[in-house]
PDB file of C-alpha atoms in Angstrom:
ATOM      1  CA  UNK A  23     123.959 114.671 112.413  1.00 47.00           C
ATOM      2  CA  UNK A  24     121.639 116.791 109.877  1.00 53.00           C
ATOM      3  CA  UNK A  25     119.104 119.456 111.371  1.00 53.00           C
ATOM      4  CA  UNK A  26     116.540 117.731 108.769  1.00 53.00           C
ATOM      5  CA  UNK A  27     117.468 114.279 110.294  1.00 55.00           C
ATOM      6  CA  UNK A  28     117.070 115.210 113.636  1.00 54.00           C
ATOM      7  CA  UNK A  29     113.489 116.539 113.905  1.00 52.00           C
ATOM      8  CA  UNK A  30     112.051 113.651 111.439  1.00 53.00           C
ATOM      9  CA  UNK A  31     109.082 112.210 112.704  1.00 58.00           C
ATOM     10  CA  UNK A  32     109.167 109.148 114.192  1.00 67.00           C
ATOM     11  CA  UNK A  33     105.631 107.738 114.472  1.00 66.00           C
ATOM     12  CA  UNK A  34     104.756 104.911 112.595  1.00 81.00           C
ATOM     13  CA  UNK A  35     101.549 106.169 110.916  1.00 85.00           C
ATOM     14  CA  UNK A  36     100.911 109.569 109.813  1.00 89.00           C
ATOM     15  CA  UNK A  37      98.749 111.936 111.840  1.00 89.00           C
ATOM     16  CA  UNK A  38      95.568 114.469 110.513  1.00 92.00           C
ATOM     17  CA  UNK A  39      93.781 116.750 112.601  1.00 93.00           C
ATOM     18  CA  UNK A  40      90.268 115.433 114.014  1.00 93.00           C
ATOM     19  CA  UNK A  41      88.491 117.927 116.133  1.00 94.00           C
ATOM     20  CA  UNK A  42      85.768 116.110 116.956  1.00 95.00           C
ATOM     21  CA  UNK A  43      84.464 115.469 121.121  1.00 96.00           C
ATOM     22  CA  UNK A  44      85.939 111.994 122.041  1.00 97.00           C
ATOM     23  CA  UNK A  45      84.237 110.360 125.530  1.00 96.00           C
ATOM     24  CA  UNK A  46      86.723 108.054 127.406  1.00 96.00           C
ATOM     25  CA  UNK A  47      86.733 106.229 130.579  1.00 96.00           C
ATOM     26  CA  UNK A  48      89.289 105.524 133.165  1.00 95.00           C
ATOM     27  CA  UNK A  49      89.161 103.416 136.123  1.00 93.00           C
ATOM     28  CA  UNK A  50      89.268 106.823 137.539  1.00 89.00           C
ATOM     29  CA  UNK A  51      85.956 108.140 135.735  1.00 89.00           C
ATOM     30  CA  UNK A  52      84.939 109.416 132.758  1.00 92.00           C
ATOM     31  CA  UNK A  53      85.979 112.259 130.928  1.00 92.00           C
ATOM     32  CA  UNK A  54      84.951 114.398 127.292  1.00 94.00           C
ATOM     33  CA  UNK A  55      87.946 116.146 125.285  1.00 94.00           C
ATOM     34  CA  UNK A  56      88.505 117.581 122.442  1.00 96.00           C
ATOM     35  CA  UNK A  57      90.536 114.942 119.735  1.00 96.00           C
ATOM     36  CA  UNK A  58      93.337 117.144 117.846  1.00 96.00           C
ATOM     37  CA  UNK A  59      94.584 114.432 115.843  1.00 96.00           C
ATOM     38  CA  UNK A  60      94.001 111.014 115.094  1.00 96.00           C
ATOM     39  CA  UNK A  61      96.053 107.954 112.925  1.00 95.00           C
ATOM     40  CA  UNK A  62      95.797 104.446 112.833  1.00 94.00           C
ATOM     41  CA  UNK A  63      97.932 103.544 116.027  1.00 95.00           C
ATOM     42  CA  UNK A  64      96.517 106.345 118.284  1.00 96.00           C
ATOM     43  CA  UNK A  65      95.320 109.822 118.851  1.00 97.00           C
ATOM     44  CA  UNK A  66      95.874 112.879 121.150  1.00 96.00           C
ATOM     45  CA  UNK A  67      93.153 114.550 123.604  1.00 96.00           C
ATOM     46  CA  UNK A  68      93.677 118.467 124.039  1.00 94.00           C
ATOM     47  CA  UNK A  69      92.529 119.514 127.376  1.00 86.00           C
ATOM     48  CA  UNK A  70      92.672 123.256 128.802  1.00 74.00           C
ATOM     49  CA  UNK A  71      94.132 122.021 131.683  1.00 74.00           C
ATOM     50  CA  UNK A  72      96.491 119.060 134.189  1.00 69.00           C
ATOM     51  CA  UNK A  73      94.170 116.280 134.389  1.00 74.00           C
ATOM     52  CA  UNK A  74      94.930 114.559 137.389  1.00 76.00           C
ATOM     53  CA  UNK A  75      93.404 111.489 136.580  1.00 85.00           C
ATOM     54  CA  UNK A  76      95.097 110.647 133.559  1.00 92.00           C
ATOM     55  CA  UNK A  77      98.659 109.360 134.028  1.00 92.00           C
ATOM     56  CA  UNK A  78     101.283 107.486 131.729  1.00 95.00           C
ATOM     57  CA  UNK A  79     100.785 103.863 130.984  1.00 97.00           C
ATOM     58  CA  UNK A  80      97.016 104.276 131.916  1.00 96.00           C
ATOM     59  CA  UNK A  81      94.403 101.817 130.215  1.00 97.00           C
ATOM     60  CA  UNK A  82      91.607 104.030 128.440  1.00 97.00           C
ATOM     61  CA  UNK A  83      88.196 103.116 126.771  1.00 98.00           C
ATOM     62  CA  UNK A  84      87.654 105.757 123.810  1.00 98.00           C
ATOM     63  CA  UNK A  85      84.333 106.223 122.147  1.00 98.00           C
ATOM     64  CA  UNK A  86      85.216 108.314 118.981  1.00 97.00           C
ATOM     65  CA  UNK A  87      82.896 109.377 116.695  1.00 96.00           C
ATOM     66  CA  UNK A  88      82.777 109.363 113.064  1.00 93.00           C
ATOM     67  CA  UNK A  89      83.163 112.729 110.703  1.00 91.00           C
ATOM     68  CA  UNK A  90      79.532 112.937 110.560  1.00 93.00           C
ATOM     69  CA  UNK A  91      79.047 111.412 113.339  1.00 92.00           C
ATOM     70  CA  UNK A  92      76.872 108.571 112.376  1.00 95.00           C
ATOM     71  CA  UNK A  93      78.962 106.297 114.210  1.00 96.00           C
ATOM     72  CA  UNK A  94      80.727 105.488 117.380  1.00 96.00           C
ATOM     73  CA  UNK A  95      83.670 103.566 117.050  1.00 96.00           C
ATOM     74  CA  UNK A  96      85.202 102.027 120.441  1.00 97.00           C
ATOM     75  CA  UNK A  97      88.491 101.653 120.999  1.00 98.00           C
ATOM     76  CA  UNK A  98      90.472 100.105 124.147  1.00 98.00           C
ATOM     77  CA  UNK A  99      93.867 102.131 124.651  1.00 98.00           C
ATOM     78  CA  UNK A 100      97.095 102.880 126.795  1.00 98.00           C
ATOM     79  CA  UNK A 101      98.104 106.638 127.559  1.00 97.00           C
ATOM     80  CA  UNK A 102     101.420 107.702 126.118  1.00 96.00           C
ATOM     81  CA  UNK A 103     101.591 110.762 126.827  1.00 93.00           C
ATOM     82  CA  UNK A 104     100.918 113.478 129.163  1.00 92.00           C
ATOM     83  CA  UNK A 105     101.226 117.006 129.038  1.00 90.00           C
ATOM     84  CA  UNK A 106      99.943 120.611 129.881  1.00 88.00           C
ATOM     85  CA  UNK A 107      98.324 120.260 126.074  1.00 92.00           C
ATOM     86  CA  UNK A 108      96.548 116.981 126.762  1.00 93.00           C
ATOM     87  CA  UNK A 109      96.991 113.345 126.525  1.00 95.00           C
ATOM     88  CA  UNK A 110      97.988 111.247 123.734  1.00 96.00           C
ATOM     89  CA  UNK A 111      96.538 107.344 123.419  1.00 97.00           C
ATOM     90  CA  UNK A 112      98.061 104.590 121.688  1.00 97.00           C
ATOM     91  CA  UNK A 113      95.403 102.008 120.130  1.00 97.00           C
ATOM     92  CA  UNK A 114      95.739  98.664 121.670  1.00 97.00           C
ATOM     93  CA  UNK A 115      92.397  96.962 120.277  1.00 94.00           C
ATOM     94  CA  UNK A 116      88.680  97.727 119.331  1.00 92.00           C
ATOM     95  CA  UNK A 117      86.077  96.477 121.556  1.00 86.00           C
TER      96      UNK A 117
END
């Protein structure tokens, strides 16, 4: 196998750094991270630290904001991912 084929990425849509606040709620409570990027099928929320509350296969409510922050859009999602970074979220429908 190539070097160059084996670290291809693998997502389906192309990410770009956000770094906007993004409010979400569990069924565990509610929660305000940093977004580091965003794409159309999901995004991924830095943290500084092991959130205990978020764990893999989780269902999440996001509230992310626009660039300018004129509006709020609000997205239902599933956590994919969890790490000492953050948390990434896969986009299951708006609400």
């Amino acid at each position: 196998m190539k070097e160059s084929n084996y670290f291809q990425e693998k997502r389906k849509y192309p990410r770009v750094p956000y770094t906007l606040p993004v409010e979400y709620i569990t069924q565990n409570g509610t929660g305000r991270e940093l977004c580091r990027d965003i794409s159309r099928g999901g995004l991924f929320l830095g943290t500084g630290d092991f959130k205990k509350e978020i764990y893999l296969g989780q269902d999440i409510f996001l509230n992310i904001p626009s660039r300018d922050r004129s509006n709020i859009l609000k997205i239902m999602g599933k956590v994919t991912r969890v790490d000492i970074y953050g948390f990434g979220v896969k986009f299951k429908k708006r609400i």
